[in-house]
PDB file of C-alpha atoms in Angstrom:
ATOM      1  CA  MET G 917       9.929   8.066  23.508  1.00  0.00           C
ATOM      2  CA  ALA G 918      12.456   9.814  25.712  1.00  0.00           C
ATOM      3  CA  GLU G 919      14.057  11.368  22.689  1.00  0.00           C
ATOM      4  CA  THR G 920      15.306  14.848  23.445  1.00  0.00           C
ATOM      5  CA  ALA G 921      16.022  17.708  21.089  1.00  0.00           C
ATOM      6  CA  GLN G 922      19.761  17.200  20.974  1.00  0.00           C
ATOM      7  CA  GLN G 923      19.228  13.573  20.052  1.00  0.00           C
ATOM      8  CA  ALA G 924      16.929  14.525  17.228  1.00  0.00           C
ATOM      9  CA  VAL G 925      19.662  14.378  14.614  1.00  0.00           C
ATOM     10  CA  GLU G 926      21.482  11.121  14.981  1.00  0.00           C
ATOM     11  CA  SER G 927      22.810   8.344  12.885  1.00  0.00           C
ATOM     12  CA  GLU G 928      20.650   5.283  12.350  1.00  0.00           C
ATOM     13  CA  PRO G 929      22.405   2.789  14.641  1.00  0.00           C
ATOM     14  CA  ALA G 930      21.543   5.005  17.628  1.00  0.00           C
ATOM     15  CA  GLU G 931      17.829   4.850  16.827  1.00  0.00           C
ATOM     16  CA  THR G 932      15.872   4.745  20.066  1.00  0.00           C
ATOM     17  CA  ALA G 933      13.493   2.063  18.847  1.00  0.00           C
ATOM     18  CA  PRO G 934      15.673  -0.520  17.148  1.00  0.00           C
ATOM     19  CA  ALA G 935      12.867  -3.075  17.153  1.00  0.00           C
ATOM     20  CA  GLU G 936      11.025  -0.970  14.603  1.00  0.00           C
ATOM     21  CA  GLY G 937      13.528  -1.923  11.945  1.00  0.00           C
ATOM     22  CA  ASP G 938      14.913   1.485  11.052  1.00  0.00           C
ATOM     23  CA  THR G 939      18.520   0.474  10.590  1.00  0.00           C
ATOM     24  CA  LYS G 940      20.073  -0.158   7.238  1.00  0.00           C
ATOM     25  CA  THR G 941      21.731  -3.447   8.018  1.00  0.00           C
ATOM     26  CA  GLU G 942      19.111  -5.499   9.720  1.00  0.00           C
ATOM     27  CA  ALA G 943      17.359  -6.935   6.679  1.00  0.00           C
ATOM     28  CA  GLY G 944      20.407  -9.123   6.235  1.00  0.00           C
ATOM     29  CA  THR G 945      20.823 -10.324   9.826  1.00  0.00           C
ATOM     30  CA  GLU G 946      21.679 -13.977  10.053  1.00  0.00           C
ATOM     31  CA  HIS G 947      19.404 -16.409  11.773  1.00  0.00           C
ATOM     32  CA  SER G 948      19.536 -20.049  12.714  1.00  0.00           C
ATOM     33  CA  PRO G 949      16.932 -22.758  12.052  1.00  0.00           C
ATOM     34  CA  GLU G 950      16.002 -22.620  15.758  1.00  0.00           C
ATOM     35  CA  ALA G 951      15.300 -18.919  15.394  1.00  0.00           C
ATOM     36  CA  ASP G 952      13.123 -19.714  12.380  1.00  0.00           C
ATOM     37  CA  GLU G 953      11.109 -22.119  14.502  1.00  0.00           C
ATOM     38  CA  GLY G 954      10.352 -19.297  16.907  1.00  0.00           C
ATOM     39  CA  LEU G 955       9.322 -17.138  13.984  1.00  0.00           C
ATOM     40  CA  VAL G 956       6.981 -19.831  12.685  1.00  0.00           C
ATOM     41  CA  GLN G 957       5.380 -19.921  16.123  1.00  0.00           C
ATOM     42  CA  GLU G 958       5.049 -16.125  16.044  1.00  0.00           C
ATOM     43  CA  GLY G 959       3.256 -16.418  12.720  1.00  0.00           C
ATOM     44  CA  ASP G 960       0.871 -19.039  14.088  1.00  0.00           C
ATOM     45  CA  ILE G 961      -0.115 -16.928  17.091  1.00  0.00           C
ATOM     46  CA  ALA G 962      -0.539 -13.851  14.904  1.00  0.00           C
ATOM     47  CA  GLY G 963      -2.566 -15.840  12.381  1.00  0.00           C
ATOM     48  CA  ASP G 964      -5.010 -17.013  15.071  1.00  0.00           C
ATOM     49  CA  TYR G 965      -5.358 -13.509  16.501  1.00  0.00           C
ATOM     50  CA  LEU G 966      -6.107 -11.964  13.095  1.00  0.00           C
ATOM     51  CA  GLU G 967      -8.308 -14.786  11.825  1.00  0.00           C
ATOM     52  CA  ARG G 968     -10.619 -14.380  14.800  1.00  0.00           C
ATOM     53  CA  LEU G 969     -10.770 -10.640  14.116  1.00  0.00           C
ATOM     54  CA  LEU G 970     -11.757 -11.239  10.479  1.00  0.00           C
ATOM     55  CA  ASP G 971     -14.448 -13.684  11.697  1.00  0.00           C
ATOM     56  CA  LEU G 972     -15.906 -11.147  14.107  1.00  0.00           C
ATOM     57  CA  LEU G 973     -15.911  -8.475  11.415  1.00  0.00           C
ATOM     58  CA  ASP G 974     -17.269 -10.892   8.817  1.00  0.00           C
ATOM     59  CA  TYR G 975     -14.503  -9.862   6.374  1.00  0.00           C
ATOM     60  CA  ASP G 976     -13.259 -12.263   3.697  1.00  0.00           C
ATOM     61  CA  GLY G 977      -9.542 -12.811   3.889  1.00  0.00           C
ATOM     62  CA  ASP G 978      -6.889 -15.464   3.428  1.00  0.00           C
ATOM     63  CA  ILE G 979      -4.027 -15.372   5.874  1.00  0.00           C
ATOM     64  CA  ASP G 980      -0.609 -16.356   4.617  1.00  0.00           C
ATOM     65  CA  LEU G 981       2.292 -17.024   6.992  1.00  0.00           C
ATOM     66  CA  ASP G 982       5.944 -16.754   6.037  1.00  0.00           C
ATOM     67  CA  VAL G 983       9.408 -16.119   7.446  1.00  0.00           C
ATOM     68  CA  GLU G 984      11.450 -13.539   5.571  1.00  0.00           C
ATOM     69  CA  GLY G 985      14.739 -11.823   6.360  1.00  0.00           C
ATOM     70  CA  GLY G 986      14.696 -13.026   9.961  1.00  0.00           C
ATOM     71  CA  ARG G 987      11.169 -11.988  10.795  1.00  0.00           C
ATOM     72  CA  ALA G 988       7.709 -13.512  10.678  1.00  0.00           C
ATOM     73  CA  VAL G 989       5.547 -12.125   7.890  1.00  0.00           C
ATOM     74  CA  VAL G 990       1.763 -12.338   7.974  1.00  0.00           C
ATOM     75  CA  SER G 991      -0.132 -11.323   4.842  1.00  0.00           C
ATOM     76  CA  ILE G 992      -3.895 -11.019   4.532  1.00  0.00           C
ATOM     77  CA  ASP G 993      -5.489 -10.895   1.103  1.00  0.00           C
ATOM     78  CA  GLY G 994      -9.135 -10.984   0.133  1.00  0.00           C
ATOM     79  CA  GLY G 995     -12.142  -8.755  -0.323  1.00  0.00           C
ATOM     80  CA  GLU G 996     -12.526  -4.988  -0.468  1.00  0.00           C
ATOM     81  CA  ASP G 997     -13.412  -4.843   3.227  1.00  0.00           C
ATOM     82  CA  LEU G 998      -9.719  -5.287   3.929  1.00  0.00           C
ATOM     83  CA  ASP G 999      -9.054  -1.707   2.801  1.00  0.00           C
ATOM     84  CA  LYS G1000     -10.626  -0.627   6.103  1.00  0.00           C
ATOM     85  CA  LEU G1001      -7.874  -2.539   7.897  1.00  0.00           C
ATOM     86  CA  VAL G1002      -5.249  -0.649   5.896  1.00  0.00           C
ATOM     87  CA  GLY G1003      -6.673   2.830   6.424  1.00  0.00           C
ATOM     88  CA  PRO G1004      -5.422   6.195   5.228  1.00  0.00           C
ATOM     89  CA  ARG G1005      -1.665   5.973   4.533  1.00  0.00           C
ATOM     90  CA  GLY G1006      -1.692   2.544   6.174  1.00  0.00           C
ATOM     91  CA  ASN G1007      -2.341   3.903   9.661  1.00  0.00           C
ATOM     92  CA  VAL G1008      -4.848   1.176  10.607  1.00  0.00           C
ATOM     93  CA  LEU G1009      -2.435  -1.446   9.286  1.00  0.00           C
ATOM     94  CA  GLU G1010       0.380  -0.038  11.460  1.00  0.00           C
ATOM     95  CA  ALA G1011      -1.904  -0.050  14.507  1.00  0.00           C
ATOM     96  CA  LEU G1012      -3.027  -3.609  13.858  1.00  0.00           C
ATOM     97  CA  GLN G1013       0.587  -4.710  13.396  1.00  0.00           C
ATOM     98  CA  GLU G1014       1.426  -3.135  16.739  1.00  0.00           C
ATOM     99  CA  LEU G1015      -1.422  -4.992  18.475  1.00  0.00           C
ATOM    100  CA  THR G1016      -0.534  -8.252  16.753  1.00  0.00           C
ATOM    101  CA  ARG G1017       3.065  -7.935  17.939  1.00  0.00           C
ATOM    102  CA  LEU G1018       1.806  -7.406  21.480  1.00  0.00           C
ATOM    103  CA  ALA G1019      -0.463 -10.450  21.210  1.00  0.00           C
ATOM    104  CA  VAL G1020       2.517 -12.539  20.089  1.00  0.00           C
ATOM    105  CA  GLN G1021       4.691 -11.167  22.882  1.00  0.00           C
ATOM    106  CA  GLN G1022       1.946 -11.948  25.399  1.00  0.00           C
ATOM    107  CA  GLU G1023       2.190 -15.649  24.485  1.00  0.00           C
ATOM    108  CA  THR G1024       5.898 -16.061  23.796  1.00  0.00           C
ATOM    109  CA  GLY G1025       7.271 -13.587  26.331  1.00  0.00           C
ATOM    110  CA  VAL G1026       9.604 -12.285  23.641  1.00  0.00           C
ATOM    111  CA  ARG G1027       9.316  -9.024  21.781  1.00  0.00           C
ATOM    112  CA  SER G1028       8.177  -9.588  18.209  1.00  0.00           C
ATOM    113  CA  ARG G1029       9.334  -7.856  15.026  1.00  0.00           C
ATOM    114  CA  LEU G1030       6.601  -9.470  12.979  1.00  0.00           C
ATOM    115  CA  MET G1031       5.498  -7.743   9.810  1.00  0.00           C
ATOM    116  CA  LEU G1032       1.862  -7.565   8.846  1.00  0.00           C
ATOM    117  CA  ASP G1033       0.743  -6.775   5.324  1.00  0.00           C
ATOM    118  CA  ILE G1034      -2.860  -6.391   4.224  1.00  0.00           C
ATOM    119  CA  ALA G1035      -4.165  -6.296   0.651  1.00  0.00           C
ATOM    120  CA  GLY G1036      -0.602  -5.983  -0.632  1.00  0.00           C
ATOM    121  CA  TRP G1037      -0.344  -2.454   0.729  1.00  0.00           C
ATOM    122  CA  ARG G1038       3.225  -2.711   1.948  1.00  0.00           C
ATOM    123  CA  ALA G1039       4.376  -4.387  -1.248  1.00  0.00           C
ATOM    124  CA  ASP G1040       2.938  -1.540  -3.358  1.00  0.00           C
ATOM    125  CA  ARG G1041       4.209   1.143  -1.037  1.00  0.00           C
ATOM    126  CA  ARG G1042       7.662  -0.437  -0.975  1.00  0.00           C
ATOM    127  CA  GLU G1043       7.964  -0.126  -4.736  1.00  0.00           C
ATOM    128  CA  GLU G1044       6.959   3.539  -4.662  1.00  0.00           C
ATOM    129  CA  LEU G1045       9.321   4.364  -1.807  1.00  0.00           C
ATOM    130  CA  SER G1046      12.278   2.519  -3.329  1.00  0.00           C
ATOM    131  CA  GLU G1047      11.831   4.612  -6.435  1.00  0.00           C
ATOM    132  CA  LEU G1048      11.639   7.784  -4.327  1.00  0.00           C
ATOM    133  CA  GLY G1049      14.781   6.806  -2.397  1.00  0.00           C
ATOM    134  CA  ARG G1050      16.705   6.002  -5.558  1.00  0.00           C
ATOM    135  CA  THR G1051      15.800   9.191  -7.458  1.00  0.00           C
ATOM    136  CA  THR G1052      16.401  11.380  -4.399  1.00  0.00           C
ATOM    137  CA  ALA G1053      19.797   9.750  -3.853  1.00  0.00           C
ATOM    138  CA  GLU G1054      20.773  10.363  -7.461  1.00  0.00           C
ATOM    139  CA  GLN G1055      19.729  14.005  -7.257  1.00  0.00           C
ATOM    140  CA  VAL G1056      21.682  14.496  -4.030  1.00  0.00           C
ATOM    141  CA  ALA G1057      24.758  12.803  -5.493  1.00  0.00           C
ATOM    142  CA  GLU G1058      24.594  15.116  -8.484  1.00  0.00           C
ATOM    143  CA  ALA G1059      23.728  18.388  -6.744  1.00  0.00           C
ATOM    144  CA  GLY G1060      25.828  17.803  -3.624  1.00  0.00           C
ATOM    145  CA  GLU G1061      23.026  19.238  -1.491  1.00  0.00           C
ATOM    146  CA  PRO G1062      21.161  17.292   1.209  1.00  0.00           C
ATOM    147  CA  ALA G1063      17.478  16.498   0.655  1.00  0.00           C
ATOM    148  CA  ARG G1064      14.900  16.222   3.402  1.00  0.00           C
ATOM    149  CA  LEU G1065      11.933  13.933   2.744  1.00  0.00           C
ATOM    150  CA  LYS G1066       8.481  14.206   4.272  1.00  0.00           C
ATOM    151  CA  PRO G1067       7.750  12.464   7.598  1.00  0.00           C
ATOM    152  CA  MET G1068       7.312   8.701   7.304  1.00  0.00           C
ATOM    153  CA  THR G1069       6.606   5.657   9.429  1.00  0.00           C
ATOM    154  CA  PRO G1070       9.549   3.457  10.529  1.00  0.00           C
ATOM    155  CA  PHE G1071       8.638   0.944   7.813  1.00  0.00           C
ATOM    156  CA  GLU G1072       8.630   3.616   5.116  1.00  0.00           C
ATOM    157  CA  ARG G1073      11.932   5.078   6.291  1.00  0.00           C
ATOM    158  CA  LYS G1074      13.575   1.676   6.253  1.00  0.00           C
ATOM    159  CA  VAL G1075      12.609   1.135   2.613  1.00  0.00           C
ATOM    160  CA  VAL G1076      13.986   4.562   1.669  1.00  0.00           C
ATOM    161  CA  HIS G1077      17.237   3.980   3.617  1.00  0.00           C
ATOM    162  CA  ASP G1078      17.742   0.684   1.783  1.00  0.00           C
ATOM    163  CA  ALA G1079      17.203   2.305  -1.610  1.00  0.00           C
ATOM    164  CA  VAL G1080      19.583   5.179  -0.782  1.00  0.00           C
ATOM    165  CA  ALA G1081      22.237   2.715   0.399  1.00  0.00           C
ATOM    166  CA  ALA G1082      22.325   1.199  -3.072  1.00  0.00           C
ATOM    167  CA  VAL G1083      23.418   4.530  -4.613  1.00  0.00           C
ATOM    168  CA  LYS G1084      27.097   5.554  -4.467  1.00  0.00           C
ATOM    169  CA  GLY G1085      28.243   8.849  -2.948  1.00  0.00           C
ATOM    170  CA  VAL G1086      25.284   9.443  -0.645  1.00  0.00           C
ATOM    171  CA  THR G1087      24.139   8.306   2.764  1.00  0.00           C
ATOM    172  CA  SER G1088      20.960   8.757   4.769  1.00  0.00           C
ATOM    173  CA  GLU G1089      19.849   9.296   8.331  1.00  0.00           C
ATOM    174  CA  SER G1090      16.604   9.995  10.175  1.00  0.00           C
ATOM    175  CA  GLU G1091      15.879  13.154  12.102  1.00  0.00           C
ATOM    176  CA  GLY G1092      13.024  14.529  14.182  1.00  0.00           C
ATOM    177  CA  GLU G1093      10.630  12.773  16.484  1.00  0.00           C
ATOM    178  CA  GLU G1094       7.761  10.416  15.737  1.00  0.00           C
ATOM    179  CA  PRO G1095       5.378  10.896  14.107  1.00  0.00           C
ATOM    180  CA  ARG G1096       7.306  13.656  12.310  1.00  0.00           C
ATOM    181  CA  ARG G1097      10.517  11.656  11.916  1.00  0.00           C
ATOM    182  CA  ARG G1098      11.916  11.901   8.395  1.00  0.00           C
ATOM    183  CA  VAL G1099      14.731  10.707   6.185  1.00  0.00           C
ATOM    184  CA  VAL G1100      17.502  13.097   5.183  1.00  0.00           C
ATOM    185  CA  VAL G1101      19.690  12.126   2.267  1.00  0.00           C
ATOM    186  CA  VAL G1102      23.172  13.678   2.424  1.00  0.00           C
ATOM    187  CA  PRO G1103      26.194  13.650   0.135  1.00  0.00           C
ATOM    188  CA  GLU G1104      29.010  11.480   1.486  1.00  0.00           C
ATOM    189  CA  THR G1105      32.014  13.485   2.661  1.00  0.00           C
TER     190      THR G1105
ATOM    191  CA  MET Z1154     -22.898  -2.114  16.619  1.00  0.00           C
ATOM    192  CA  SER Z1155     -22.068  -5.139  18.714  1.00  0.00           C
ATOM    193  CA  PHE Z1156     -19.374  -6.234  16.251  1.00  0.00           C
ATOM    194  CA  LEU Z1157     -17.391  -3.200  17.368  1.00  0.00           C
ATOM    195  CA  ALA Z1158     -17.543  -4.224  21.024  1.00  0.00           C
ATOM    196  CA  ASP Z1159     -16.822  -7.865  20.150  1.00  0.00           C
ATOM    197  CA  SER Z1160     -13.839  -6.961  17.972  1.00  0.00           C
ATOM    198  CA  LEU Z1161     -12.392  -4.634  20.566  1.00  0.00           C
ATOM    199  CA  GLU Z1162     -12.863  -7.248  23.273  1.00  0.00           C
ATOM    200  CA  HIS Z1163     -10.996  -9.783  21.157  1.00  0.00           C
ATOM    201  CA  LEU Z1164      -8.136  -7.376  20.382  1.00  0.00           C
ATOM    202  CA  VAL Z1165      -7.719  -6.541  24.081  1.00  0.00           C
ATOM    203  CA  ARG Z1166      -8.014 -10.155  25.289  1.00  0.00           C
ATOM    204  CA  GLY Z1167      -5.075 -11.137  23.123  1.00  0.00           C
ATOM    205  CA  ILE Z1168      -2.670  -8.669  24.707  1.00  0.00           C
ATOM    206  CA  VAL Z1169      -3.373  -9.051  28.441  1.00  0.00           C
ATOM    207  CA  GLU Z1170      -2.415 -11.363  31.284  1.00  0.00           C
ATOM    208  CA  HIS Z1171      -6.034 -11.888  32.402  1.00  0.00           C
ATOM    209  CA  PRO Z1172      -8.188 -12.273  29.267  1.00  0.00           C
ATOM    210  CA  ASP Z1173     -11.188 -13.542  31.254  1.00  0.00           C
ATOM    211  CA  ASP Z1174     -11.402 -10.226  33.065  1.00  0.00           C
ATOM    212  CA  VAL Z1175     -11.788  -8.244  29.859  1.00  0.00           C
ATOM    213  CA  ARG Z1176     -15.230  -6.792  29.210  1.00  0.00           C
ATOM    214  CA  VAL Z1177     -16.256  -4.179  26.661  1.00  0.00           C
ATOM    215  CA  GLU Z1178     -19.510  -2.274  26.953  1.00  0.00           C
ATOM    216  CA  LEU Z1179     -21.055   0.063  24.438  1.00  0.00           C
ATOM    217  CA  ILE Z1180     -22.544   2.984  26.276  1.00  0.00           C
ATOM    218  CA  THR Z1181     -24.783   5.509  24.576  1.00  0.00           C
ATOM    219  CA  THR Z1182     -25.379   8.909  26.075  1.00  0.00           C
ATOM    220  CA  ARG Z1183     -26.698  12.157  24.662  1.00  0.00           C
ATOM    221  CA  ARG Z1184     -23.101  13.135  23.973  1.00  0.00           C
ATOM    222  CA  GLY Z1185     -22.353  10.098  21.828  1.00  0.00           C
ATOM    223  CA  ARG Z1186     -21.248   6.500  22.039  1.00  0.00           C
ATOM    224  CA  THR Z1187     -18.397   5.123  24.120  1.00  0.00           C
ATOM    225  CA  LEU Z1188     -16.820   1.693  24.157  1.00  0.00           C
ATOM    226  CA  GLU Z1189     -15.797   1.121  27.757  1.00  0.00           C
ATOM    227  CA  VAL Z1190     -12.949  -1.351  28.132  1.00  0.00           C
ATOM    228  CA  HIS Z1191     -12.807  -3.012  31.550  1.00  0.00           C
ATOM    229  CA  VAL Z1192      -9.633  -4.927  32.386  1.00  0.00           C
ATOM    230  CA  HIS Z1193      -7.915  -6.450  35.387  1.00  0.00           C
ATOM    231  CA  PRO Z1194      -6.087  -3.705  37.336  1.00  0.00           C
ATOM    232  CA  ASP Z1195      -2.740  -5.429  36.648  1.00  0.00           C
ATOM    233  CA  ASP Z1196      -3.395  -5.178  32.903  1.00  0.00           C
ATOM    234  CA  LEU Z1197      -4.211  -1.492  32.832  1.00  0.00           C
ATOM    235  CA  GLY Z1198      -0.659  -0.508  31.899  1.00  0.00           C
ATOM    236  CA  LYS Z1199      -0.567  -3.073  29.100  1.00  0.00           C
ATOM    237  CA  VAL Z1200      -3.763  -1.830  27.502  1.00  0.00           C
ATOM    238  CA  ILE Z1201      -2.706   1.798  27.709  1.00  0.00           C
ATOM    239  CA  GLY Z1202       0.915   1.182  26.695  1.00  0.00           C
ATOM    240  CA  ARG Z1203       3.977   3.360  26.778  1.00  0.00           C
ATOM    241  CA  GLY Z1204       2.847   6.940  26.274  1.00  0.00           C
ATOM    242  CA  GLY Z1205      -0.665   5.708  25.499  1.00  0.00           C
ATOM    243  CA  ARG Z1206       0.618   3.952  22.417  1.00  0.00           C
ATOM    244  CA  THR Z1207      -1.457   0.780  22.752  1.00  0.00           C
ATOM    245  CA  ALA Z1208      -4.682   2.637  23.556  1.00  0.00           C
ATOM    246  CA  THR Z1209      -4.052   4.781  20.478  1.00  0.00           C
ATOM    247  CA  ALA Z1210      -3.554   1.677  18.339  1.00  0.00           C
ATOM    248  CA  LEU Z1211      -6.859   0.253  19.631  1.00  0.00           C
ATOM    249  CA  ARG Z1212      -8.647   3.521  18.787  1.00  0.00           C
ATOM    250  CA  THR Z1213      -7.094   3.642  15.322  1.00  0.00           C
ATOM    251  CA  VAL Z1214      -8.241   0.107  14.520  1.00  0.00           C
ATOM    252  CA  MET Z1215     -11.732   0.810  15.842  1.00  0.00           C
ATOM    253  CA  SER Z1216     -12.048   3.932  13.703  1.00  0.00           C
ATOM    254  CA  GLY Z1217     -10.897   1.920  10.685  1.00  0.00           C
ATOM    255  CA  ILE Z1218     -13.605  -0.713  11.080  1.00  0.00           C
ATOM    256  CA  GLY Z1219     -16.456   1.727  11.378  1.00  0.00           C
ATOM    257  CA  GLY Z1220     -16.229   3.072  14.872  1.00  0.00           C
ATOM    258  CA  ARG Z1221     -15.409   6.610  13.797  1.00  0.00           C
ATOM    259  CA  GLY Z1222     -16.877   8.962  16.352  1.00  0.00           C
ATOM    260  CA  VAL Z1223     -17.036   6.230  18.972  1.00  0.00           C
ATOM    261  CA  ARG Z1224     -14.906   6.916  22.022  1.00  0.00           C
ATOM    262  CA  VAL Z1225     -12.742   4.167  23.480  1.00  0.00           C
ATOM    263  CA  ASP Z1226     -12.212   4.446  27.232  1.00  0.00           C
ATOM    264  CA  VAL Z1227     -10.037   2.121  29.276  1.00  0.00           C
ATOM    265  CA  VAL Z1228     -11.511   1.609  32.743  1.00  0.00           C
ATOM    266  CA  ASP Z1229     -10.076  -0.033  35.861  1.00  0.00           C
ATOM    267  CA  THR Z1230     -12.428  -2.837  37.051  1.00  0.00           C
ATOM    268  CA  ASP Z1231     -11.653  -2.052  40.685  1.00  0.00           C
ATOM    269  CA  ARG Z1232     -13.656   1.118  40.577  1.00  0.00           C
TER     270      ARG Z1232
END
């Protein structure tokens, strides 16, 4: 939040909010079984928090808990009502994920990196963004000119960074401040 | 409308130190409807969040579930 103008263009590891998962390497971070136990507990707390919300709203939804890539993953699938919890461009989903993380932190005392998905929105979006990252990377590799993508959420940027990383001869970074932070794909020097 | 107040109360209770002190009231005036969130003074910072981030998240969720046009105000119970 204290990001200043001269920090606006920086490489990913210096990201001011590392907990948001904007670095290229963290999907593969190692974790021990004990860490997994903590993540299972995170999922349980999150599941209770969200289940009660669905009850109060009278929405149909099944909550699925998982641990994936070193973080707790909570997925809700069910009726059409759930689209309201996704919102335009997933903004309600992001807000609900934020609150769920806080609810988990309130009980465990530890900051949570839990991921919430509703109605498969993230899964669909991930596919789209991977494709965008891959094609942009290929164009940049060929043309030798950087490409600036439109502003995205930390989740969206992470997916694009991962897709770019799989293409040779290009690299990517984020620039600008939230909520206008965006991915720039640049040819490797 | 009470599902809005109930949902908001639940969302706030989960993220504070003193859940029993959380109370949400729906207030209707000529200028529109407001959900007033009352919390323990020590929890005020938590509910507002860094740079108002948590309060914004609460508003975003409320607008998603049908509370568009309903204000969300966080109030200190001491007042």
